[in-house]
Amino acid sequence: MKTTRSTAETSRPGQTTEKKATGADSRLITHAKEAWSLVLSRWKLTIAGTVVDILFFFLFSWASTWAFITMEGPLNKIYDLAGENISKLAVDMNNPEGLSALLSSQQEFMAAYSVVISTALKFIGIVLALWLVLQGLSWAISHNIAGNRISGKEQASVYAWTKRFGMVTIPAAILAVGILYLSIRLAAWANINRMGDGAQTGISVIIALMFFTLTYFIFCGYASNPLAGQGATMETSLRRWRTMVPAYLAILLIVYASNFLLSLLMQWSAGLGLLFGILVVAPSYTYNRVLMILCAKHHCTALPVSKSR
């Protein structure tokens, strides 16, 4: 009898551990189903979030087109002048007239360079402003879909959310610019030193991992409870990684699959592709945000639940 009892007692912890492991594996599926149900049941908010995302996409496309058109001429000028200057340095290094021509072309070079830099800075400022306003609104709508009340009727929640979104976005934007600058410098270093394809591939993988990690922390910060303080971002990102990382990977898969299908449909029929983008791709971003919020919400201090539909 004692042997039987001891065997039963030792088997219980194993059974509990197995149940916990099974529960942990099913969290993402549970949250995905809940997110789908909320997106459908609170369809008015889903439509609002979709409209905001479409507006952001069109304004971002306009800003990108403006920046490309503005910088195209000066960039071509810079490339042409750089090639001419290298040729003059190689041929006319000991020729005073050649050096004079080289110095005179520097003024054109600097004028074109200043246009490129000023346009790039304006573009970054426009995109950052659009992101803070429109994506901040999209994430606030998604929080409301998930049951977190962020509305004008509760100014404390609006202030907390605006502060959270800005505190996450602005440092992340600075880091993103730093990573982009580092990638350019590393690419130039690899080309100058004539590094092999393996080294260049390694650099690309490192940069991609850096951007992946940065965006993971960004979206965990957006999904965290805005009333829980800034420490909630790190808690959600690091302590809850078993839930958040699979959710983030699932979202990346959804984004890739939906955009891949969109590109195929656009090649076949522009009208059908546009319809698919409006009815499927744009709402999928709202669903992705709700999924991230639910994964963070069930493991952090909850906001007051909104009963409005």
PDB file of C-alpha atoms in Angstrom:
ATOM      1  CA  MET A   1       0.000   0.000   0.000  1.00  0.00           C
ATOM      2  CA  LYS A   2       2.772   2.400   0.850  1.00  0.00           C
ATOM      3  CA  THR A   3       4.510   1.645  -2.420  1.00  0.00           C
ATOM      4  CA  THR A   4       1.304   2.297  -4.372  1.00  0.00           C
ATOM      5  CA  ARG A   5       0.723   5.580  -2.574  1.00  0.00           C
ATOM      6  CA  SER A   6       4.250   6.804  -3.195  1.00  0.00           C
ATOM      7  CA  THR A   7       3.960   5.905  -6.881  1.00  0.00           C
ATOM      8  CA  ALA A   8       0.701   7.832  -7.190  1.00  0.00           C
ATOM      9  CA  GLU A   9       2.112  10.813  -5.357  1.00  0.00           C
ATOM     10  CA  THR A  10       5.212  10.953  -7.533  1.00  0.00           C
ATOM     11  CA  SER A  11       3.110  10.732 -10.693  1.00  0.00           C
ATOM     12  CA  ARG A  12       0.929  13.756  -9.801  1.00  0.00           C
ATOM     13  CA  PRO A  13       3.638  16.399 -10.249  1.00  0.00           C
ATOM     14  CA  GLY A  14       4.479  14.928 -13.645  1.00  0.00           C
ATOM     15  CA  GLN A  15       0.841  15.105 -14.665  1.00  0.00           C
ATOM     16  CA  THR A  16       0.633  18.729 -13.507  1.00  0.00           C
ATOM     17  CA  THR A  17       3.750  19.655 -15.433  1.00  0.00           C
ATOM     18  CA  GLU A  18       2.364  18.007 -18.566  1.00  0.00           C
ATOM     19  CA  LYS A  19      -0.883  19.945 -18.251  1.00  0.00           C
ATOM     20  CA  LYS A  20       1.006  23.201 -17.779  1.00  0.00           C
ATOM     21  CA  ALA A  21       3.138  22.517 -20.816  1.00  0.00           C
ATOM     22  CA  THR A  22       0.060  21.708 -22.875  1.00  0.00           C
ATOM     23  CA  GLY A  23      -1.629  24.887 -21.661  1.00  0.00           C
ATOM     24  CA  ALA A  24       1.410  26.980 -22.578  1.00  0.00           C
ATOM     25  CA  ASP A  25       1.462  25.500 -26.071  1.00  0.00           C
ATOM     26  CA  SER A  26      -2.225  26.303 -26.621  1.00  0.00           C
ATOM     27  CA  ARG A  27      -2.073  29.934 -25.450  1.00  0.00           C
ATOM     28  CA  LEU A  28      -1.345  31.337 -28.889  1.00  0.00           C
ATOM     29  CA  ILE A  29      -4.220  29.408 -30.472  1.00  0.00           C
ATOM     30  CA  THR A  30      -6.570  30.555 -27.703  1.00  0.00           C
ATOM     31  CA  HIS A  31      -5.550  34.191 -28.111  1.00  0.00           C
ATOM     32  CA  ALA A  32      -5.792  33.914 -31.904  1.00  0.00           C
ATOM     33  CA  LYS A  33      -9.377  32.639 -31.662  1.00  0.00           C
ATOM     34  CA  GLU A  34     -10.265  35.323 -29.135  1.00  0.00           C
ATOM     35  CA  ALA A  35      -8.743  38.032 -31.336  1.00  0.00           C
ATOM     36  CA  TRP A  36     -10.736  36.789 -34.323  1.00  0.00           C
ATOM     37  CA  SER A  37     -13.958  36.815 -32.289  1.00  0.00           C
ATOM     38  CA  LEU A  38     -13.321  40.351 -31.000  1.00  0.00           C
ATOM     39  CA  VAL A  39     -12.453  41.720 -34.431  1.00  0.00           C
ATOM     40  CA  LEU A  40     -15.711  40.353 -35.822  1.00  0.00           C
ATOM     41  CA  SER A  41     -17.929  41.309 -32.891  1.00  0.00           C
ATOM     42  CA  ARG A  42     -16.561  44.851 -32.632  1.00  0.00           C
ATOM     43  CA  TRP A  43     -16.662  45.364 -36.375  1.00  0.00           C
ATOM     44  CA  LYS A  44     -17.230  49.122 -36.184  1.00  0.00           C
ATOM     45  CA  LEU A  45     -13.912  49.580 -34.414  1.00  0.00           C
ATOM     46  CA  THR A  46     -12.278  47.151 -36.849  1.00  0.00           C
ATOM     47  CA  ILE A  47     -13.493  49.242 -39.793  1.00  0.00           C
ATOM     48  CA  ALA A  48     -12.224  52.396 -38.080  1.00  0.00           C
ATOM     49  CA  GLY A  49      -8.791  50.868 -37.564  1.00  0.00           C
ATOM     50  CA  THR A  50      -8.733  49.652 -41.177  1.00  0.00           C
ATOM     51  CA  VAL A  51      -9.582  53.122 -42.502  1.00  0.00           C
ATOM     52  CA  VAL A  52      -6.801  54.673 -40.414  1.00  0.00           C
ATOM     53  CA  ASP A  53      -4.301  52.094 -41.695  1.00  0.00           C
ATOM     54  CA  ILE A  54      -5.306  52.730 -45.316  1.00  0.00           C
ATOM     55  CA  LEU A  55      -4.943  56.475 -44.760  1.00  0.00           C
ATOM     56  CA  PHE A  56      -1.477  55.940 -43.278  1.00  0.00           C
ATOM     57  CA  PHE A  57      -0.479  53.763 -46.245  1.00  0.00           C
ATOM     58  CA  PHE A  58      -1.538  56.351 -48.820  1.00  0.00           C
ATOM     59  CA  LEU A  59       0.118  59.253 -46.984  1.00  0.00           C
ATOM     60  CA  PHE A  60       3.293  57.214 -46.508  1.00  0.00           C
ATOM     61  CA  SER A  61       3.277  56.329 -50.220  1.00  0.00           C
ATOM     62  CA  TRP A  62       2.855  60.015 -51.085  1.00  0.00           C
ATOM     63  CA  ALA A  63       5.764  60.991 -48.819  1.00  0.00           C
ATOM     64  CA  SER A  64       7.967  58.239 -50.278  1.00  0.00           C
ATOM     65  CA  THR A  65       7.170  59.296 -53.851  1.00  0.00           C
ATOM     66  CA  TRP A  66       7.875  62.950 -53.045  1.00  0.00           C
ATOM     67  CA  ALA A  67      11.212  62.079 -51.413  1.00  0.00           C
ATOM     68  CA  PHE A  68      12.258  59.840 -54.312  1.00  0.00           C
ATOM     69  CA  ILE A  69      11.417  62.424 -56.972  1.00  0.00           C
ATOM     70  CA  THR A  70      13.131  65.210 -55.012  1.00  0.00           C
ATOM     71  CA  MET A  71      16.324  63.224 -54.388  1.00  0.00           C
ATOM     72  CA  GLU A  72      16.610  61.447 -57.738  1.00  0.00           C
ATOM     73  CA  GLY A  73      18.230  64.376 -59.602  1.00  0.00           C
ATOM     74  CA  PRO A  74      20.681  65.362 -56.836  1.00  0.00           C
ATOM     75  CA  LEU A  75      21.688  61.723 -56.283  1.00  0.00           C
ATOM     76  CA  ASN A  76      22.444  61.253 -59.978  1.00  0.00           C
ATOM     77  CA  LYS A  77      24.435  64.489 -59.854  1.00  0.00           C
ATOM     78  CA  ILE A  78      26.428  63.224 -56.879  1.00  0.00           C
ATOM     79  CA  TYR A  79      27.242  59.937 -58.610  1.00  0.00           C
ATOM     80  CA  ASP A  80      28.306  61.732 -61.800  1.00  0.00           C
ATOM     81  CA  LEU A  81      30.466  64.257 -59.947  1.00  0.00           C
ATOM     82  CA  ALA A  82      32.034  61.536 -57.801  1.00  0.00           C
ATOM     83  CA  GLY A  83      33.049  59.611 -60.923  1.00  0.00           C
ATOM     84  CA  GLU A  84      34.432  62.721 -62.580  1.00  0.00           C
ATOM     85  CA  ASN A  85      36.381  63.721 -59.468  1.00  0.00           C
ATOM     86  CA  ILE A  86      37.992  60.293 -59.170  1.00  0.00           C
ATOM     87  CA  SER A  87      39.024  60.482 -62.819  1.00  0.00           C
ATOM     88  CA  LYS A  88      40.497  63.955 -62.348  1.00  0.00           C
ATOM     89  CA  LEU A  89      42.397  62.869 -59.272  1.00  0.00           C
ATOM     90  CA  ALA A  90      43.874  59.933 -61.162  1.00  0.00           C
ATOM     91  CA  VAL A  91      44.866  61.934 -64.282  1.00  0.00           C
ATOM     92  CA  ASP A  92      45.353  65.546 -63.282  1.00  0.00           C
ATOM     93  CA  MET A  93      46.869  65.279 -59.796  1.00  0.00           C
ATOM     94  CA  ASN A  94      49.906  67.311 -60.906  1.00  0.00           C
ATOM     95  CA  ASN A  95      47.968  69.620 -63.223  1.00  0.00           C
ATOM     96  CA  PRO A  96      46.925  72.955 -61.622  1.00  0.00           C
ATOM     97  CA  GLU A  97      44.058  73.375 -64.065  1.00  0.00           C
ATOM     98  CA  GLY A  98      42.780  69.902 -63.246  1.00  0.00           C
ATOM     99  CA  LEU A  99      42.864  70.631 -59.510  1.00  0.00           C
ATOM    100  CA  SER A 100      41.027  73.924 -60.106  1.00  0.00           C
ATOM    101  CA  ALA A 101      38.289  72.109 -62.005  1.00  0.00           C
ATOM    102  CA  LEU A 102      38.111  69.547 -59.215  1.00  0.00           C
ATOM    103  CA  LEU A 103      37.637  72.250 -56.583  1.00  0.00           C
ATOM    104  CA  SER A 104      34.981  74.045 -58.627  1.00  0.00           C
ATOM    105  CA  SER A 105      32.924  70.864 -58.943  1.00  0.00           C
ATOM    106  CA  GLN A 106      32.854  70.508 -55.155  1.00  0.00           C
ATOM    107  CA  GLN A 107      30.379  73.372 -54.930  1.00  0.00           C
ATOM    108  CA  GLU A 108      27.921  71.518 -57.157  1.00  0.00           C
ATOM    109  CA  PHE A 109      28.564  68.355 -55.169  1.00  0.00           C
ATOM    110  CA  MET A 110      27.818  70.049 -51.833  1.00  0.00           C
ATOM    111  CA  ALA A 111      24.690  71.711 -53.230  1.00  0.00           C
ATOM    112  CA  ALA A 112      23.309  68.363 -54.380  1.00  0.00           C
ATOM    113  CA  TYR A 113      24.396  66.725 -51.121  1.00  0.00           C
ATOM    114  CA  SER A 114      22.567  69.356 -49.049  1.00  0.00           C
ATOM    115  CA  VAL A 115      19.355  68.750 -51.038  1.00  0.00           C
ATOM    116  CA  VAL A 116      19.598  64.998 -50.388  1.00  0.00           C
ATOM    117  CA  ILE A 117      20.230  65.443 -46.665  1.00  0.00           C
ATOM    118  CA  SER A 118      17.478  68.041 -46.166  1.00  0.00           C
ATOM    119  CA  THR A 119      14.972  65.922 -48.119  1.00  0.00           C
ATOM    120  CA  ALA A 120      15.894  62.811 -46.139  1.00  0.00           C
ATOM    121  CA  LEU A 121      15.443  64.659 -42.839  1.00  0.00           C
ATOM    122  CA  LYS A 122      12.083  66.061 -43.956  1.00  0.00           C
ATOM    123  CA  PHE A 123      10.984  62.584 -45.033  1.00  0.00           C
ATOM    124  CA  ILE A 124      11.958  61.087 -41.677  1.00  0.00           C
ATOM    125  CA  GLY A 125      10.094  63.873 -39.864  1.00  0.00           C
ATOM    126  CA  ILE A 126       6.958  63.392 -41.987  1.00  0.00           C
ATOM    127  CA  VAL A 127       6.954  59.613 -41.521  1.00  0.00           C
ATOM    128  CA  LEU A 128       7.548  59.943 -37.777  1.00  0.00           C
ATOM    129  CA  ALA A 129       4.664  62.413 -37.460  1.00  0.00           C
ATOM    130  CA  LEU A 130       2.358  60.170 -39.500  1.00  0.00           C
ATOM    131  CA  TRP A 131       3.359  57.171 -37.396  1.00  0.00           C
ATOM    132  CA  LEU A 132       2.817  58.943 -34.072  1.00  0.00           C
ATOM    133  CA  VAL A 133      -0.610  60.250 -35.071  1.00  0.00           C
ATOM    134  CA  LEU A 134      -2.141  57.553 -37.275  1.00  0.00           C
ATOM    135  CA  GLN A 135      -0.462  54.420 -35.928  1.00  0.00           C
ATOM    136  CA  GLY A 136      -0.946  55.706 -32.398  1.00  0.00           C
ATOM    137  CA  LEU A 137      -4.657  55.989 -33.208  1.00  0.00           C
ATOM    138  CA  SER A 138      -4.696  52.524 -34.814  1.00  0.00           C
ATOM    139  CA  TRP A 139      -3.132  50.930 -31.740  1.00  0.00           C
ATOM    140  CA  ALA A 140      -5.551  52.811 -29.466  1.00  0.00           C
ATOM    141  CA  ILE A 141      -8.478  51.451 -31.509  1.00  0.00           C
ATOM    142  CA  SER A 142      -6.995  47.955 -31.279  1.00  0.00           C
ATOM    143  CA  HIS A 143      -6.703  48.310 -27.492  1.00  0.00           C
ATOM    144  CA  ASN A 144     -10.391  49.187 -27.381  1.00  0.00           C
ATOM    145  CA  ILE A 145     -11.223  46.143 -29.492  1.00  0.00           C
ATOM    146  CA  ALA A 146      -9.247  44.004 -27.042  1.00  0.00           C
ATOM    147  CA  GLY A 147     -11.236  45.449 -24.124  1.00  0.00           C
ATOM    148  CA  ASN A 148      -8.823  48.135 -22.917  1.00  0.00           C
ATOM    149  CA  ARG A 149     -10.682  51.408 -22.583  1.00  0.00           C
ATOM    150  CA  ILE A 150      -8.678  54.240 -24.206  1.00  0.00           C
ATOM    151  CA  SER A 151     -11.117  57.012 -25.091  1.00  0.00           C
ATOM    152  CA  GLY A 152     -11.629  60.756 -24.872  1.00  0.00           C
ATOM    153  CA  LYS A 153     -14.054  60.234 -21.998  1.00  0.00           C
ATOM    154  CA  GLU A 154     -11.163  59.006 -19.856  1.00  0.00           C
ATOM    155  CA  GLN A 155      -8.419  61.582 -20.251  1.00  0.00           C
ATOM    156  CA  ALA A 156      -6.056  59.677 -17.944  1.00  0.00           C
ATOM    157  CA  SER A 157      -6.056  56.677 -20.263  1.00  0.00           C
ATOM    158  CA  VAL A 158      -5.541  58.893 -23.348  1.00  0.00           C
ATOM    159  CA  TYR A 159      -2.626  60.688 -21.685  1.00  0.00           C
ATOM    160  CA  ALA A 160      -1.070  57.415 -20.516  1.00  0.00           C
ATOM    161  CA  TRP A 161      -1.408  55.883 -23.968  1.00  0.00           C
ATOM    162  CA  THR A 162      -0.003  58.936 -25.772  1.00  0.00           C
ATOM    163  CA  LYS A 163       2.943  59.001 -23.389  1.00  0.00           C
ATOM    164  CA  ARG A 164       3.554  55.257 -23.785  1.00  0.00           C
ATOM    165  CA  PHE A 165       3.377  55.381 -27.583  1.00  0.00           C
ATOM    166  CA  GLY A 166       5.758  58.336 -27.806  1.00  0.00           C
ATOM    167  CA  MET A 167       8.201  56.907 -25.256  1.00  0.00           C
ATOM    168  CA  VAL A 168       8.399  53.691 -27.278  1.00  0.00           C
ATOM    169  CA  THR A 169       8.398  55.205 -30.777  1.00  0.00           C
ATOM    170  CA  ILE A 170      10.925  58.047 -30.542  1.00  0.00           C
ATOM    171  CA  PRO A 171      13.840  56.062 -29.018  1.00  0.00           C
ATOM    172  CA  ALA A 172      13.044  53.197 -31.402  1.00  0.00           C
ATOM    173  CA  ALA A 173      13.172  55.571 -34.379  1.00  0.00           C
ATOM    174  CA  ILE A 174      16.601  56.799 -33.266  1.00  0.00           C
ATOM    175  CA  LEU A 175      17.826  53.220 -32.913  1.00  0.00           C
ATOM    176  CA  ALA A 176      16.399  52.334 -36.338  1.00  0.00           C
ATOM    177  CA  VAL A 177      18.295  55.214 -37.957  1.00  0.00           C
ATOM    178  CA  GLY A 178      21.438  54.069 -36.126  1.00  0.00           C
ATOM    179  CA  ILE A 179      21.023  50.501 -37.368  1.00  0.00           C
ATOM    180  CA  LEU A 180      20.435  51.763 -40.918  1.00  0.00           C
ATOM    181  CA  TYR A 181      23.579  53.908 -40.729  1.00  0.00           C
ATOM    182  CA  LEU A 182      25.546  50.940 -39.375  1.00  0.00           C
ATOM    183  CA  SER A 183      24.312  48.732 -42.209  1.00  0.00           C
ATOM    184  CA  ILE A 184      25.459  51.304 -44.791  1.00  0.00           C
ATOM    185  CA  ARG A 185      28.875  51.601 -43.177  1.00  0.00           C
ATOM    186  CA  LEU A 186      29.286  47.827 -42.954  1.00  0.00           C
ATOM    187  CA  ALA A 187      28.243  47.390 -46.583  1.00  0.00           C
ATOM    188  CA  ALA A 188      30.758  50.035 -47.677  1.00  0.00           C
ATOM    189  CA  TRP A 189      33.474  48.407 -45.545  1.00  0.00           C
ATOM    190  CA  ALA A 190      32.725  44.998 -47.089  1.00  0.00           C
ATOM    191  CA  ASN A 191      32.925  46.420 -50.618  1.00  0.00           C
ATOM    192  CA  ILE A 192      36.147  48.349 -49.984  1.00  0.00           C
ATOM    193  CA  ASN A 193      37.842  45.324 -48.447  1.00  0.00           C
ATOM    194  CA  ARG A 194      36.412  43.057 -51.151  1.00  0.00           C
ATOM    195  CA  MET A 195      34.861  40.703 -48.667  1.00  0.00           C
ATOM    196  CA  GLY A 196      33.402  37.452 -49.944  1.00  0.00           C
ATOM    197  CA  ASP A 197      29.736  36.619 -50.317  1.00  0.00           C
ATOM    198  CA  GLY A 198      29.805  34.760 -47.013  1.00  0.00           C
ATOM    199  CA  ALA A 199      30.893  37.845 -45.075  1.00  0.00           C
ATOM    200  CA  GLN A 200      28.298  40.041 -46.797  1.00  0.00           C
ATOM    201  CA  THR A 201      25.598  37.472 -46.079  1.00  0.00           C
ATOM    202  CA  GLY A 202      26.683  37.386 -42.433  1.00  0.00           C
ATOM    203  CA  ILE A 203      26.431  41.189 -42.225  1.00  0.00           C
ATOM    204  CA  SER A 204      22.937  41.070 -43.768  1.00  0.00           C
ATOM    205  CA  VAL A 205      21.827  38.429 -41.261  1.00  0.00           C
ATOM    206  CA  ILE A 206      23.164  40.455 -38.317  1.00  0.00           C
ATOM    207  CA  ILE A 207      21.388  43.612 -39.503  1.00  0.00           C
ATOM    208  CA  ALA A 208      18.157  41.671 -40.072  1.00  0.00           C
ATOM    209  CA  LEU A 209      18.339  40.208 -36.549  1.00  0.00           C
ATOM    210  CA  MET A 210      18.917  43.674 -35.119  1.00  0.00           C
ATOM    211  CA  PHE A 211      15.828  45.023 -36.904  1.00  0.00           C
ATOM    212  CA  PHE A 212      13.830  41.951 -35.869  1.00  0.00           C
ATOM    213  CA  THR A 213      14.767  42.431 -32.210  1.00  0.00           C
ATOM    214  CA  LEU A 214      14.030  46.161 -32.348  1.00  0.00           C
ATOM    215  CA  THR A 215      10.598  45.717 -33.921  1.00  0.00           C
ATOM    216  CA  TYR A 216       9.795  42.958 -31.420  1.00  0.00           C
ATOM    217  CA  PHE A 217      10.443  45.317 -28.508  1.00  0.00           C
ATOM    218  CA  ILE A 218       8.498  48.084 -30.271  1.00  0.00           C
ATOM    219  CA  PHE A 219       5.354  46.016 -30.726  1.00  0.00           C
ATOM    220  CA  CYS A 220       5.595  44.562 -27.219  1.00  0.00           C
ATOM    221  CA  GLY A 221       5.738  48.135 -25.955  1.00  0.00           C
ATOM    222  CA  TYR A 222       2.677  49.093 -27.985  1.00  0.00           C
ATOM    223  CA  ALA A 223       0.792  45.995 -26.826  1.00  0.00           C
ATOM    224  CA  SER A 224       1.602  46.467 -23.132  1.00  0.00           C
ATOM    225  CA  ASN A 225      -0.786  48.003 -20.644  1.00  0.00           C
ATOM    226  CA  PRO A 226      -0.218  51.790 -20.887  1.00  0.00           C
ATOM    227  CA  LEU A 227      -1.268  52.249 -17.251  1.00  0.00           C
ATOM    228  CA  ALA A 228       1.303  49.761 -15.948  1.00  0.00           C
ATOM    229  CA  GLY A 229       4.320  52.069 -16.366  1.00  0.00           C
ATOM    230  CA  GLN A 230       7.304  51.929 -18.691  1.00  0.00           C
ATOM    231  CA  GLY A 231       8.609  48.769 -17.049  1.00  0.00           C
ATOM    232  CA  ALA A 232       5.722  46.841 -18.609  1.00  0.00           C
ATOM    233  CA  THR A 233       7.492  46.928 -21.973  1.00  0.00           C
ATOM    234  CA  MET A 234      10.499  45.035 -20.666  1.00  0.00           C
ATOM    235  CA  GLU A 235       8.311  42.674 -18.649  1.00  0.00           C
ATOM    236  CA  THR A 236       6.202  41.835 -21.693  1.00  0.00           C
ATOM    237  CA  SER A 237       9.210  41.484 -24.014  1.00  0.00           C
ATOM    238  CA  LEU A 238      11.545  39.477 -21.766  1.00  0.00           C
ATOM    239  CA  ARG A 239       9.605  37.738 -19.017  1.00  0.00           C
ATOM    240  CA  ARG A 240       6.696  36.789 -21.306  1.00  0.00           C
ATOM    241  CA  TRP A 241       8.794  35.832 -24.307  1.00  0.00           C
ATOM    242  CA  ARG A 242       7.369  32.299 -24.456  1.00  0.00           C
ATOM    243  CA  THR A 243       4.024  33.843 -25.387  1.00  0.00           C
ATOM    244  CA  MET A 244       5.094  37.032 -27.168  1.00  0.00           C
ATOM    245  CA  VAL A 245       7.794  35.625 -29.491  1.00  0.00           C
ATOM    246  CA  PRO A 246       5.500  32.957 -31.053  1.00  0.00           C
ATOM    247  CA  ALA A 247       2.776  35.594 -31.415  1.00  0.00           C
ATOM    248  CA  TYR A 248       5.196  37.960 -33.125  1.00  0.00           C
ATOM    249  CA  LEU A 249       6.438  35.213 -35.459  1.00  0.00           C
ATOM    250  CA  ALA A 250       2.836  34.303 -36.304  1.00  0.00           C
ATOM    251  CA  ILE A 251       2.113  37.960 -37.098  1.00  0.00           C
ATOM    252  CA  LEU A 252       5.157  38.171 -39.371  1.00  0.00           C
ATOM    253  CA  LEU A 253       3.916  35.058 -41.165  1.00  0.00           C
ATOM    254  CA  ILE A 254       0.451  36.594 -41.610  1.00  0.00           C
ATOM    255  CA  VAL A 255       1.948  39.834 -42.940  1.00  0.00           C
ATOM    256  CA  TYR A 256       4.224  37.983 -45.368  1.00  0.00           C
ATOM    257  CA  ALA A 257       1.480  35.663 -46.629  1.00  0.00           C
ATOM    258  CA  SER A 258      -1.110  38.422 -47.093  1.00  0.00           C
ATOM    259  CA  ASN A 259       1.313  40.725 -48.908  1.00  0.00           C
ATOM    260  CA  PHE A 260       2.593  37.858 -51.065  1.00  0.00           C
ATOM    261  CA  LEU A 261      -0.966  37.065 -52.151  1.00  0.00           C
ATOM    262  CA  LEU A 262      -1.561  40.774 -52.719  1.00  0.00           C
ATOM    263  CA  SER A 263       1.444  41.021 -55.037  1.00  0.00           C
ATOM    264  CA  LEU A 264       0.257  37.988 -57.017  1.00  0.00           C
ATOM    265  CA  LEU A 265      -3.251  39.402 -57.384  1.00  0.00           C
ATOM    266  CA  MET A 266      -1.912  42.809 -58.411  1.00  0.00           C
ATOM    267  CA  GLN A 267       0.018  41.142 -61.239  1.00  0.00           C
ATOM    268  CA  TRP A 268      -3.107  39.372 -62.391  1.00  0.00           C
ATOM    269  CA  SER A 269      -5.687  42.131 -61.851  1.00  0.00           C
ATOM    270  CA  ALA A 270      -5.074  45.542 -60.294  1.00  0.00           C
ATOM    271  CA  GLY A 271      -8.722  45.916 -59.343  1.00  0.00           C
ATOM    272  CA  LEU A 272      -8.885  42.516 -57.665  1.00  0.00           C
ATOM    273  CA  GLY A 273      -5.623  43.197 -55.870  1.00  0.00           C
ATOM    274  CA  LEU A 274      -6.898  46.546 -54.609  1.00  0.00           C
ATOM    275  CA  LEU A 275     -10.096  44.893 -53.373  1.00  0.00           C
ATOM    276  CA  PHE A 276      -8.090  42.166 -51.618  1.00  0.00           C
ATOM    277  CA  GLY A 277      -5.872  44.795 -50.007  1.00  0.00           C
ATOM    278  CA  ILE A 278      -8.831  46.762 -48.645  1.00  0.00           C
ATOM    279  CA  LEU A 279     -10.922  43.796 -47.490  1.00  0.00           C
ATOM    280  CA  VAL A 280      -8.199  41.407 -46.278  1.00  0.00           C
ATOM    281  CA  VAL A 281      -4.720  42.915 -45.958  1.00  0.00           C
ATOM    282  CA  ALA A 282      -5.672  46.163 -44.208  1.00  0.00           C
ATOM    283  CA  PRO A 283      -7.997  44.508 -41.630  1.00  0.00           C
ATOM    284  CA  SER A 284      -5.320  41.871 -40.961  1.00  0.00           C
ATOM    285  CA  TYR A 285      -3.121  44.566 -39.410  1.00  0.00           C
ATOM    286  CA  THR A 286      -5.873  45.368 -36.907  1.00  0.00           C
ATOM    287  CA  TYR A 287      -6.182  41.657 -36.140  1.00  0.00           C
ATOM    288  CA  ASN A 288      -2.416  41.389 -35.639  1.00  0.00           C
ATOM    289  CA  ARG A 289      -2.420  44.247 -33.150  1.00  0.00           C
ATOM    290  CA  VAL A 290      -5.347  42.778 -31.208  1.00  0.00           C
ATOM    291  CA  LEU A 291      -3.536  39.424 -31.045  1.00  0.00           C
ATOM    292  CA  MET A 292      -0.386  41.041 -29.622  1.00  0.00           C
ATOM    293  CA  ILE A 293      -2.447  43.025 -27.103  1.00  0.00           C
ATOM    294  CA  LEU A 294      -4.293  39.928 -25.912  1.00  0.00           C
ATOM    295  CA  CYS A 295      -1.048  37.993 -25.499  1.00  0.00           C
ATOM    296  CA  ALA A 296       0.336  40.825 -23.341  1.00  0.00           C
ATOM    297  CA  LYS A 297      -2.940  41.565 -21.575  1.00  0.00           C
ATOM    298  CA  HIS A 298      -3.430  38.086 -20.115  1.00  0.00           C
ATOM    299  CA  HIS A 299      -0.032  38.262 -18.400  1.00  0.00           C
ATOM    300  CA  CYS A 300       0.011  41.873 -17.180  1.00  0.00           C
ATOM    301  CA  THR A 301      -2.125  44.206 -15.110  1.00  0.00           C
ATOM    302  CA  ALA A 302      -5.374  44.656 -16.993  1.00  0.00           C
ATOM    303  CA  LEU A 303      -6.983  47.915 -17.999  1.00  0.00           C
ATOM    304  CA  PRO A 304     -10.669  48.529 -17.280  1.00  0.00           C
ATOM    305  CA  VAL A 305     -12.741  46.506 -19.703  1.00  0.00           C
ATOM    306  CA  SER A 306     -14.849  48.483 -22.139  1.00  0.00           C
ATOM    307  CA  LYS A 307     -18.436  47.207 -22.537  1.00  0.00           C
ATOM    308  CA  SER A 308     -19.079  49.250 -25.648  1.00  0.00           C
ATOM    309  CA  ARG A 309     -19.479  47.352 -28.865  1.00  0.00           C
TER     310      ARG A 309
END
